[in-house]
XYZ file of C-alpha atoms in Angstrom:
260
model
C -19.519 4.629 -19.173
C -15.940 5.871 -18.840
C -13.822 5.517 -15.713
C -10.918 7.492 -14.274
C -8.513 5.795 -11.873
C -6.756 7.826 -9.179
C -3.815 5.841 -7.834
C -1.458 3.171 -9.127
C -1.158 0.704 -6.250
C -2.570 -2.791 -5.753
C -6.262 -1.840 -5.803
C -5.847 0.474 -8.802
C -3.902 -2.196 -10.687
C -6.645 -4.776 -10.258
C -9.399 -2.286 -11.036
C -7.729 -1.422 -14.339
C -7.316 -5.094 -15.264
C -10.873 -5.901 -14.225
C -12.443 -3.022 -16.121
C -10.471 -3.757 -19.270
C -11.539 -7.409 -19.174
C -15.158 -6.291 -18.637
C -15.002 -3.931 -21.612
C -15.226 -0.743 -19.536
C -13.356 2.186 -21.076
C -10.684 3.798 -18.911
C -10.421 7.463 -19.794
C -7.544 8.496 -17.541
C -5.124 7.139 -14.947
C -3.647 9.486 -12.333
C -0.633 8.989 -10.103
C 1.480 11.603 -8.379
C 4.366 9.647 -9.926
C 3.790 9.861 -13.669
C 5.876 6.768 -14.438
C 3.601 4.681 -12.188
C 0.549 5.885 -14.097
C 2.271 5.109 -17.392
C 3.127 1.603 -16.265
C -0.464 0.949 -15.204
C -1.923 2.453 -18.394
C 0.315 0.191 -20.463
C -2.299 -2.537 -19.887
C -4.193 -0.863 -22.726
C -2.653 1.533 -25.216
C -4.144 4.983 -25.640
C -5.151 5.567 -22.012
C -4.394 9.141 -20.945
C -2.028 9.394 -17.974
C -1.476 12.395 -15.742
C 0.089 13.597 -12.511
C -2.373 16.503 -12.322
C -5.640 16.392 -10.369
C -7.228 18.882 -12.766
C -9.265 16.385 -14.738
C -10.821 19.114 -16.862
C -7.540 18.975 -18.791
C -7.890 15.225 -19.455
C -10.352 13.014 -21.348
C -13.671 13.110 -19.500
C -14.771 10.227 -17.269
C -18.209 9.585 -15.803
C -16.858 8.019 -12.609
C -13.512 8.633 -10.883
C -12.399 5.938 -8.431
C -9.916 6.977 -5.751
C -7.626 4.063 -4.882
C -5.313 6.020 -2.598
C -4.301 5.720 1.055
C -7.133 6.439 3.504
C -5.301 9.325 5.145
C -4.772 10.987 1.764
C -8.439 10.992 0.724
C -9.496 14.431 2.066
C -6.411 16.174 0.690
C -6.632 14.549 -2.745
C -10.378 15.169 -3.005
C -9.921 18.854 -2.142
C -7.406 19.240 -5.004
C -9.498 17.447 -7.625
C -11.290 19.279 -10.405
C -13.762 17.042 -12.228
C -16.380 17.536 -14.955
C -19.840 18.625 -13.866
C -22.049 15.667 -13.048
C -19.173 13.227 -12.568
C -19.161 10.828 -9.629
C -16.045 10.600 -7.452
C -15.900 7.529 -5.194
C -13.248 6.204 -2.829
C -12.481 2.504 -2.411
C -11.888 2.453 1.350
C -13.577 0.030 3.705
C -13.310 2.304 6.732
C -13.531 5.915 5.574
C -16.949 7.614 5.513
C -18.517 9.260 2.502
C -17.719 12.579 4.196
C -14.002 11.975 3.568
C -14.684 13.448 0.124
C -16.524 16.507 1.443
C -13.797 18.820 0.147
C -14.504 17.901 -3.474
C -15.475 20.876 -5.612
C -18.306 19.906 -7.941
C -19.380 16.400 -8.783
C -21.169 13.809 -6.695
C -19.471 11.498 -4.222
C -19.676 7.846 -3.323
C -17.992 4.695 -2.063
C -16.942 1.774 -4.266
C -15.458 -0.727 -1.800
C -14.346 -4.101 -3.181
C -14.156 -6.605 -0.324
C -11.002 -8.458 -1.311
C -7.305 -8.678 -0.536
C -5.182 -7.412 -3.419
C -1.621 -8.273 -4.405
C -0.235 -7.286 -7.780
C 1.145 -10.779 -8.342
C -2.194 -12.597 -7.830
C -5.071 -12.439 -10.305
C -8.482 -11.558 -8.854
C -11.711 -13.240 -9.974
C -13.809 -10.080 -9.982
C -17.141 -11.807 -10.584
C -16.976 -13.269 -7.055
C -15.768 -10.119 -5.265
C -18.476 -8.335 -3.213
C -18.550 -4.631 -4.052
C -20.140 -2.410 -1.405
C -21.586 0.889 -2.566
C -22.791 4.162 -1.125
C -23.699 7.388 -2.908
C -24.297 10.992 -1.923
C -27.314 11.015 -4.245
C -29.588 8.383 -5.737
C -28.117 9.189 -9.137
C -24.569 8.611 -7.887
C -25.621 5.337 -6.301
C -27.229 4.140 -9.527
C -24.159 5.037 -11.571
C -21.841 3.195 -9.188
C -24.185 0.212 -9.150
C -24.188 0.016 -12.943
C -20.381 0.107 -12.971
C -20.011 -2.466 -10.180
C -22.315 -4.866 -11.987
C -19.919 -4.855 -14.934
C -17.341 -6.438 -12.612
C -19.177 -8.476 -10.003
C -22.254 -10.573 -9.384
C -22.244 -9.468 -5.732
C -23.113 -5.774 -5.503
C -24.411 -4.506 -2.155
C -25.710 -1.077 -1.124
C -24.362 -0.354 2.343
C -24.190 2.543 4.793
C -20.904 3.790 6.214
C -21.402 2.334 9.738
C -22.255 -1.091 8.313
C -19.212 -0.949 6.036
C -16.969 -0.262 9.045
C -18.332 -3.347 10.804
C -17.756 -5.385 7.649
C -14.178 -4.155 7.404
C -13.555 -5.062 11.052
C -14.846 -8.583 10.431
C -12.676 -8.809 7.312
C -9.552 -7.962 9.320
C -10.244 -10.919 11.619
C -11.149 -13.275 8.772
C -8.375 -12.273 6.377
C -5.487 -10.345 7.916
C -5.382 -12.126 11.266
C -5.873 -15.561 9.671
C -3.024 -14.884 7.247
C -0.797 -13.720 10.094
C -1.493 -16.882 12.090
C -0.680 -18.993 9.045
C 2.628 -17.110 8.873
C 3.252 -17.866 12.554
C 2.549 -21.563 11.934
C 4.996 -21.617 9.026
C 7.670 -19.918 11.133
C 7.277 -22.530 13.875
C 7.628 -25.320 11.320
C 10.681 -23.729 9.737
C 12.369 -23.364 13.134
C 11.850 -27.098 13.601
C 13.170 -27.848 10.077
C 9.780 -29.237 9.048
C 8.201 -28.727 5.599
C 5.461 -26.085 5.618
C 3.252 -28.023 3.224
C 2.472 -30.554 5.977
C -0.225 -28.224 7.290
C -1.891 -27.407 3.965
C -4.476 -30.261 3.980
C -5.424 -29.368 7.554
C -5.832 -25.667 6.749
C -7.901 -26.392 3.622
C -10.200 -28.750 5.520
C -10.598 -26.241 8.343
C -11.599 -23.445 5.965
C -13.980 -25.625 3.960
C -15.673 -26.764 7.161
C -15.904 -23.187 8.406
C -17.825 -22.247 5.245
C -20.244 -25.156 5.658
C -21.008 -24.754 9.368
C -20.987 -21.949 11.958
C -17.265 -21.885 12.925
C -17.813 -21.787 16.686
C -19.871 -25.023 16.460
C -17.081 -26.987 14.758
C -14.184 -25.683 16.839
C -11.643 -28.376 17.724
C -8.275 -28.484 19.503
C -6.937 -28.560 23.051
C -8.542 -25.264 24.126
C -11.999 -26.452 23.027
C -11.759 -29.823 24.773
C -10.061 -28.468 27.911
C -6.842 -30.416 27.394
C -4.727 -28.426 29.839
C -1.752 -30.796 29.777
C -1.363 -30.258 26.022
C -1.798 -26.511 26.440
C 0.959 -26.437 29.059
C 3.229 -28.506 26.812
C 2.670 -26.025 23.978
C 3.407 -23.072 26.254
C 6.699 -24.676 27.256
C 7.649 -25.061 23.583
C 6.874 -21.367 23.126
C 9.180 -20.205 25.920
C 11.757 -19.145 23.307
C 9.074 -17.431 21.204
C 7.407 -15.041 23.679
C 5.494 -13.096 21.019
C 3.856 -16.312 19.819
C 3.287 -17.518 23.381
C 1.216 -14.403 24.099
C -0.868 -14.995 20.961
C -1.378 -18.634 21.953
C -2.533 -17.715 25.450
C -4.946 -15.007 24.261
C -6.531 -17.107 21.519
C -6.766 -20.119 23.829
C -8.591 -17.964 26.381
C -10.922 -16.615 23.702
C -11.831 -20.153 22.582
C -12.506 -21.187 26.170
C -14.628 -18.078 26.808
C -16.669 -18.776 23.678
C -17.193 -22.391 24.768
C -18.575 -21.221 28.112
C -21.087 -18.961 26.329
C -22.404 -21.805 24.156
């Protein structure tokens, strides 16, 4: 099985590294900026690089994975020319299979790795859930075989379910990371070391994986400690953007407690 990579950003970078470590051959790497494709292909010598979407002029791949911006998917797919029988799949968590409807020839699919990617941080691919969808049973089977080379957690999933998963991931990952950034900013303003909170954060996350999070919620909002809440709001008078976050999350915790 040979793979083509369309894109040279964070997701593409980790896909290339993961496939090479898994022994999957990468036939071609595309980027609209040729130097970016060359830099990515340097992970393994001999990989063909191109800034052309006419893949009939490049070494043939069985599966082409599109790791490009969501809004660019329809335009890029419409310009692609791939070998007959090839599967073209995007890696988006939110875009439907129909985003690739403009593709001429080939089968389409989704190859969505549920992970946060930064070029500086290595990814343990065996633990990354990969969510798949195919326009045909054959496409689905091909994507499944490829995904299993990377991960032990391969899941077939419809587009609507994948959107719900992505929404949940934004809360669990992006919002959590943002709040950790807010906490660090508050500490830095007070000239306090940010590592003071690390044991607390680690314990909180470990507990959240062991028990339903709502059942182990702690803090002033959960116990109805309004004097502490008011004291915190006073401290946040000079940080209005954080005060609004505090008030909204506090209200959400209290609403959830009332439902229990």
